[in-house]
XYZ file of C-alpha atoms in Angstrom:
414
model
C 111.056 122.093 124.019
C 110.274 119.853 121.306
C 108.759 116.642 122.289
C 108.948 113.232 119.854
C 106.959 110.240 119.789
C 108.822 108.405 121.932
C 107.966 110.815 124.936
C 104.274 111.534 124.192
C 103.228 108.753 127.079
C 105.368 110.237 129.451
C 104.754 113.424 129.135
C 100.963 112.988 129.569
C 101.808 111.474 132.793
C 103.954 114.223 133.858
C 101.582 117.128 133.210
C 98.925 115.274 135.545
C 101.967 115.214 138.264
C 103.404 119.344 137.743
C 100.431 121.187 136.731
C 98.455 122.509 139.272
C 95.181 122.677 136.842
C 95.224 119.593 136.217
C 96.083 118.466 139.691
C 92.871 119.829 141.096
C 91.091 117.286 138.636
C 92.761 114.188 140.275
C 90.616 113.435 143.050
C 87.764 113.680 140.629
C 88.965 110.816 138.245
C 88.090 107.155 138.157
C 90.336 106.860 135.459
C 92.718 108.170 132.719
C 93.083 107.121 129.003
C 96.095 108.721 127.051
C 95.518 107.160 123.423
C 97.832 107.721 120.810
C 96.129 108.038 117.451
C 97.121 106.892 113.676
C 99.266 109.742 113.414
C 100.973 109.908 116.926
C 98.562 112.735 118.218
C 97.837 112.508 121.868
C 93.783 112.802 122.942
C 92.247 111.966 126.305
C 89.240 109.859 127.752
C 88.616 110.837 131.254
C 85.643 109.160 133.827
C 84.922 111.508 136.715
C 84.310 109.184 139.937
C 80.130 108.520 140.177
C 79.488 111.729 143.046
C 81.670 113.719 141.298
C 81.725 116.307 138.365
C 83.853 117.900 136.111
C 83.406 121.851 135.009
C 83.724 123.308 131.567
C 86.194 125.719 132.412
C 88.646 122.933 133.926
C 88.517 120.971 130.784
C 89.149 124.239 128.736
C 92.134 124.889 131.439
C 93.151 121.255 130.665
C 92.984 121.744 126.692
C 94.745 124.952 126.787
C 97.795 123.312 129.370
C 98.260 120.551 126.884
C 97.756 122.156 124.141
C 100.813 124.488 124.893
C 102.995 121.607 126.310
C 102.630 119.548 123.410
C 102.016 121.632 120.438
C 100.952 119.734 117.177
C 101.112 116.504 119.251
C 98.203 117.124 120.946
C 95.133 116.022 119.225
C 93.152 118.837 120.918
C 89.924 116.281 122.211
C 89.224 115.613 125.861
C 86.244 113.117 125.826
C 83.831 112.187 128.860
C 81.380 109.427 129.305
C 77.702 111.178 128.563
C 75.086 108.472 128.970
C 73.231 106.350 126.577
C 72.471 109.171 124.621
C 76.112 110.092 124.314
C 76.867 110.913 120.433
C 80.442 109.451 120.929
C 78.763 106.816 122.552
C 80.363 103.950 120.150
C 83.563 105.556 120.108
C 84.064 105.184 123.711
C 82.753 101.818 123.786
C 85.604 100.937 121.422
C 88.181 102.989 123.996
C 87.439 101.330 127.257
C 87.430 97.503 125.273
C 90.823 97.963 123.790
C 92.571 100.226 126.186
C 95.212 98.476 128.578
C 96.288 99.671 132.267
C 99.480 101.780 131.171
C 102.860 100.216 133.210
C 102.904 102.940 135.588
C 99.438 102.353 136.948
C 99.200 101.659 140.428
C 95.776 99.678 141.402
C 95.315 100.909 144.924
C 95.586 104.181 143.937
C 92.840 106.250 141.595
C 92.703 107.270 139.046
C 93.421 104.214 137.081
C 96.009 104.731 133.814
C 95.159 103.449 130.480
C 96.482 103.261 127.184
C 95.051 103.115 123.649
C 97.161 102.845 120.373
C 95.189 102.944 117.291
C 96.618 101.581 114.494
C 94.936 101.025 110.797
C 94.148 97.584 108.512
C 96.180 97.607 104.827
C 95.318 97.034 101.745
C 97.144 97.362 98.727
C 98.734 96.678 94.657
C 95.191 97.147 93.360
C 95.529 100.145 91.661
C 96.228 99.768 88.036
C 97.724 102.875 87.097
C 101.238 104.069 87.319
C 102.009 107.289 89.173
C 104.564 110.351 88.266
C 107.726 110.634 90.230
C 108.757 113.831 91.959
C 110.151 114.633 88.469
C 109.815 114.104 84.934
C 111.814 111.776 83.214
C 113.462 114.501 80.909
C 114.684 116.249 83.550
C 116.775 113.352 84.721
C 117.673 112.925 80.585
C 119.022 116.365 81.012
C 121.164 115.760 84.319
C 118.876 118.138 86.038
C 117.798 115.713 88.469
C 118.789 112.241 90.013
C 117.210 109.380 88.311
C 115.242 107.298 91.088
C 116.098 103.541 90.519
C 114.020 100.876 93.009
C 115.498 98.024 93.994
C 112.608 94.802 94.771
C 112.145 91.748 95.355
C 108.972 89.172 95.666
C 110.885 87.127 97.643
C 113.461 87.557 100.241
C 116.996 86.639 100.783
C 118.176 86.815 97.107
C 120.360 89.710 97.124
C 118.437 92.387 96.237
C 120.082 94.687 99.421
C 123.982 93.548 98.445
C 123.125 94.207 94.981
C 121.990 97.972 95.633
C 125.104 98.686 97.752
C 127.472 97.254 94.994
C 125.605 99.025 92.298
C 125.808 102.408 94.929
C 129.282 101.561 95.307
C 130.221 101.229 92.015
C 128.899 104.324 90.710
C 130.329 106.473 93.610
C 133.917 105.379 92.323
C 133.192 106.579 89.164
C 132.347 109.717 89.710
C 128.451 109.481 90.193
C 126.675 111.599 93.395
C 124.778 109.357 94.683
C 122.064 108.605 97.944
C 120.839 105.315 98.967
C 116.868 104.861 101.018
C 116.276 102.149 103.148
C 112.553 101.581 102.744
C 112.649 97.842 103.503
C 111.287 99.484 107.201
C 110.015 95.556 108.481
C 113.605 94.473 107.869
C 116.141 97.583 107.860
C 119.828 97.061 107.046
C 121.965 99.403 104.875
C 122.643 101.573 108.196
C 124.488 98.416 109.452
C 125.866 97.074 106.374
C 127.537 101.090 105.617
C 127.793 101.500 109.528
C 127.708 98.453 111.416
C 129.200 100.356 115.116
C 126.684 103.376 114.228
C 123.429 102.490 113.327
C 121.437 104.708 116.087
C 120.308 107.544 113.606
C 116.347 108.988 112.830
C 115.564 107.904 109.251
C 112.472 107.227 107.074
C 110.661 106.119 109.673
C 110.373 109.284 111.415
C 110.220 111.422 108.599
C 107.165 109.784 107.441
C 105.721 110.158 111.215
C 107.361 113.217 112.627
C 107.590 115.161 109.550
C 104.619 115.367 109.051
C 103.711 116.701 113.089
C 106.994 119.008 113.376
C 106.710 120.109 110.213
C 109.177 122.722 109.828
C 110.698 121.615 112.821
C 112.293 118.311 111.337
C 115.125 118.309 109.036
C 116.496 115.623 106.976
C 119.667 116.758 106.662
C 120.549 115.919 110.293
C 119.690 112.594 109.497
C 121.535 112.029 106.565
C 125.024 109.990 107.280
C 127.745 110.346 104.579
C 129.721 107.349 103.507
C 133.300 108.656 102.488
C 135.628 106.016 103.432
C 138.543 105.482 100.612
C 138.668 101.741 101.333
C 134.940 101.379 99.678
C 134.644 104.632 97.368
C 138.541 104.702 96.357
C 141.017 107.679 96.124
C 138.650 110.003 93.579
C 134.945 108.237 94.188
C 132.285 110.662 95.173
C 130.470 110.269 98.868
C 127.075 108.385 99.136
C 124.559 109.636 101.124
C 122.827 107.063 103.447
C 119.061 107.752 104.893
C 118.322 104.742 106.698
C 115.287 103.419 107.689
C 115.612 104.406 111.434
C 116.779 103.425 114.790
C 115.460 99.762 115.689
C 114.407 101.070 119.368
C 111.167 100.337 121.892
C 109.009 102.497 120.053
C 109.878 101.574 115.900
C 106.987 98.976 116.344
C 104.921 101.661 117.235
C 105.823 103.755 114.706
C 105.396 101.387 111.825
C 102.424 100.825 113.120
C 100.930 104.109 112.172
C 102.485 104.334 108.966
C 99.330 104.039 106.766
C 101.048 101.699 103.977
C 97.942 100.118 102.156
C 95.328 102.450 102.616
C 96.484 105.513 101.306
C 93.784 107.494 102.582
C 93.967 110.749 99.804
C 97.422 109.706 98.487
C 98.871 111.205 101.885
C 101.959 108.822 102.457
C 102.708 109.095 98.777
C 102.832 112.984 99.115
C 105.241 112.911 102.116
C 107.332 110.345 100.143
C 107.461 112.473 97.375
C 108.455 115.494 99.792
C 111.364 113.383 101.578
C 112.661 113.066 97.926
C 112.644 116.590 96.758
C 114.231 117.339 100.405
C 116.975 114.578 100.060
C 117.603 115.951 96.618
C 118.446 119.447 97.630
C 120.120 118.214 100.998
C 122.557 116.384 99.395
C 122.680 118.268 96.404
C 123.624 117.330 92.832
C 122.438 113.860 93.024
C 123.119 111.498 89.969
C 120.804 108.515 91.753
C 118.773 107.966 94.402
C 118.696 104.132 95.059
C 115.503 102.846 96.981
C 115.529 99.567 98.809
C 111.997 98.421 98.589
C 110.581 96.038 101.137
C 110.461 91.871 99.564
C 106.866 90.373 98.596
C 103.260 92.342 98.121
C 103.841 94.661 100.646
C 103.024 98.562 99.875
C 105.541 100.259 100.722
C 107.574 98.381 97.530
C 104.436 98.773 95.535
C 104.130 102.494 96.275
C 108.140 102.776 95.575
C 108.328 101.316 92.137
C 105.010 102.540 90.871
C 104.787 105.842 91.898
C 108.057 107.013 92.944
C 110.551 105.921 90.407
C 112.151 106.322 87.184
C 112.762 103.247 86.722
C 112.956 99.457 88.757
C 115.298 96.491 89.336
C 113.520 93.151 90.441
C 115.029 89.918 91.891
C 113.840 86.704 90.621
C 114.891 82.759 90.959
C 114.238 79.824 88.390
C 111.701 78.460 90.867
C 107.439 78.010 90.721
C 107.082 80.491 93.930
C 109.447 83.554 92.383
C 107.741 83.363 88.603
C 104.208 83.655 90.560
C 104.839 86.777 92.563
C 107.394 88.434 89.125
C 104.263 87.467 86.767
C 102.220 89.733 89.222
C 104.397 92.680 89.783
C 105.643 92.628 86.025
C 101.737 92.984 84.573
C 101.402 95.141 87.119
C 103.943 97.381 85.709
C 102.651 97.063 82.856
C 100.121 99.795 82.836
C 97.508 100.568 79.858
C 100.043 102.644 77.397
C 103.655 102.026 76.127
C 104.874 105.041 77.513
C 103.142 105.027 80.875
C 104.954 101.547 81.431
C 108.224 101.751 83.825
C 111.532 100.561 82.282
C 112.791 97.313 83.860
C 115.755 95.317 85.145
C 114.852 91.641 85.627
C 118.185 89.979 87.641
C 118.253 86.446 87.671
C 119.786 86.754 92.054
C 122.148 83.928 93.206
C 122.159 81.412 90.670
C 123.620 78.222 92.520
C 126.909 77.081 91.991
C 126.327 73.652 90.200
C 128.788 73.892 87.696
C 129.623 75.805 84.647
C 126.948 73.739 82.570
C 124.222 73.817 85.033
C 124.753 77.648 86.287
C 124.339 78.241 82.570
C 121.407 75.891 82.106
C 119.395 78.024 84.778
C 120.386 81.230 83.622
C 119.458 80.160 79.919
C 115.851 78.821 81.462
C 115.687 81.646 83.169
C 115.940 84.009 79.964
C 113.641 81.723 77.902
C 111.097 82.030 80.795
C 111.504 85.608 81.171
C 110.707 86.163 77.690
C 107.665 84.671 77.456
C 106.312 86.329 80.905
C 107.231 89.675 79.589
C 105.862 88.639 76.277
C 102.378 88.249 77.409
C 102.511 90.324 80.313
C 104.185 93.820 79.770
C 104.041 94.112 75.970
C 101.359 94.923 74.041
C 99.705 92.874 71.338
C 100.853 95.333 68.784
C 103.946 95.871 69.564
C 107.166 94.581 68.207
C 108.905 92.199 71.399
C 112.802 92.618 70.874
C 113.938 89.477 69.219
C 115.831 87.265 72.449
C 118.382 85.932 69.669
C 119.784 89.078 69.153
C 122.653 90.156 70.844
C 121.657 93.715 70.911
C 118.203 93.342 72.050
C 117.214 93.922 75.899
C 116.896 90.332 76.523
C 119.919 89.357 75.369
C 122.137 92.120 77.329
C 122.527 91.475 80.614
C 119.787 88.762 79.966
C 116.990 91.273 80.474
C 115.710 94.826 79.939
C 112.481 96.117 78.880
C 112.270 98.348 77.088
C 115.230 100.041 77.144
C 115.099 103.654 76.039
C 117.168 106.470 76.707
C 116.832 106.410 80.444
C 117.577 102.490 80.365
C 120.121 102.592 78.363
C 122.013 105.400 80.706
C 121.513 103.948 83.371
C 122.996 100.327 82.136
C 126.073 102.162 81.539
């Protein structure tokens, strides 16, 4: 039986209650400490009660039960209190100050039940370098491959969700194959928007946590949901593919908690991003786009989406002091050393108020001007040619932004 995160607690508890092994160990224990690691994995700290001791072969009994109840969920490490002298010493120390009693404990009875769940500090948009996407840029210029388009904003509340489903929606009814991502994982909501009576589905979440442990074991493809209805995609539109973030339940905290966003120890979350790509590109098969909702302001999940995982990006921006600060940021940061390293942009001017045909077109002209000269001294380079913002035919102009529109822009525009 496969067991998930969810049920990695309770199934600690339950081997200690139906294994005879381990049962013979219970009047032994002062206490028990399941603690989850920063990848789910289960390990143990066990104190034997002061006249008591433990033998070798029942911890290598123990190992063995657990290790075959739990399979790659067990972290295979039993550790016991040693002394002073104890190597682990600090380790434990850490253990028995941050554990807390786990609900089930019951204080009259021993041993005592703890919990531990480590989680890790972040840290992140320092690098300065741009990364590759799961595939080249000509193969999406041939059709081979689905261009990957990120959706961002620095701030929140300006659209940026709405405008990825109308843009999804849109090119479904004409004809495009196309799969949508919820990465905004703090604030999920495409699964509701697409399926607001059935959002209880697995998504990235646990793909970037299970995946990972399961390995083989987990498939993306029974995760996927298929939007098909006629009403949105129209009589001859093609079917989006929805992977949402995940199921809002008691343990997403705990999962986002161990998803290592800003310190991506050996690029590891950027490899199983990359992975859940390739596999959502061959599960769904013949994609056109994959669209990636990227979580608002300088957090890394965004930062990891539009640097290293796309093909291209679409950011959100108001006329306002606390927008321009965070755009000037992410568009230098774009901006990598090298014209063709740089990643192609869409800079949307997101809900422009309503204060009348001159001043709606007042903003949006400030707006332009502004964006110019940010993109001027941020993303170009001093010897190269800006497009001209008078001319009609120039990036800025069309659709009052786009830099550097090549090729890849230019298709995807259309």
């Amino acid at each position: 039986m496969t067991i998930s995160f969810g049920e990695t607690f309770q199934q600690v508890q339950e081997c200690f209650n139906e294994q005879s092994v381990i049962d013979s160990l219970l009047p032994k224990l002062e206490s028990v400490t399941i603690i989850r690691d920063i990848k789910g994995k289960i390990r143990l700290f066990i104190e034997p009660l002061e006249d008591r001791s433990i033998e070798e072969a029942e911890i290598a009994d123990m190992k063995s039960f657990l290790s075959r109840k739990f399979g790659n969920y067990y972290g295979n490490d039993i550790w016991l209190p040693a002394g002073e002298k104890d190597g682990y010493k600090a380790l434990i120390d850490t253990i028995k100050a941050e554990r807390v009693l786990a609900a089930w404990d019951d204080e009259s009875v021993l041993p005592r039940w703890y919990i531990l769940e480590r989680h890790i500090a972040k840290q992140a948009w320092t690098d300065n370098t741009l990364g590759q996407p799961p595939w080249s840029e000509d193969l999406v210029a041939q059709k081979h491959k689905p261009a990957i388009v990120s959706f961002f904003s620095f701030k929140g509340g300006v659209g940026r969700t709405s405008a990825l489903v109308a843009t999804a929606l849109t090119l479904a009814r004409n004809g495009h194959r196309v799969a949508v991502v919820d990465l905004d994982l703090e604030a999920p909501g495409l699964a509701t928007i697409f399926s607001p009576d059935d959002s209880d589905n697995l998504g990235v979440i646990d793909y970037l946590l299970e995946k990972k442990i399961q390995e083989q074991d987990w498939k993306l493809r029974t995760h996927l949901i298929s939007i098909n209805e006629p009403t949105l995609l129209g009589d001859d539109g093609e079917s989006i593919y929805l992977l949402p973030a995940g199921t809002i339940d008691d343990n997403y905290l705990e999962k986002l908690a161990r998803l290592d966003f800003q310190n991506l120890v050996d690029g590891e979350l950027q490899s199983t991003m990359v992975d859940m790509l390739k596999e959502l590109n061959k599960e769904a098969r013949r994609l056109d786009f994959i669209l990636m909702d990227a979580r608002a302001g300088f957090h890394d999940i965004g930062g990891l989406a539009i640097t290293a995982l796309s093909h291209a990006a679409v950011i959100f921006g108001t006329q306002s002091r606390q927008s321009w600060a965070g755009l000037i940021h992410v568009i230098r940061h774009l901006a990598s050393p090298g014209v063709d390293k740089r990643l192609p942009l869409i800079l949307v001017h997101s809900m422009a108020p309503a204060l009348g045909i001159s001043g709606r077109e007042t903003e949006l002209t400030e707006f332009r001007e502004q964006a110019y000269i940010v993109f001027q001294d941020n993303y170009y380079s001093e010897d190269e040619t800006v497009p001209d913002a008078n001319n009609t035919e120039e990036p800025f102009w069309v659709h009052l932004n786009l830099a550097r529109a090549k090729h890849f822009g230019r298709q995807f525009i259309s």
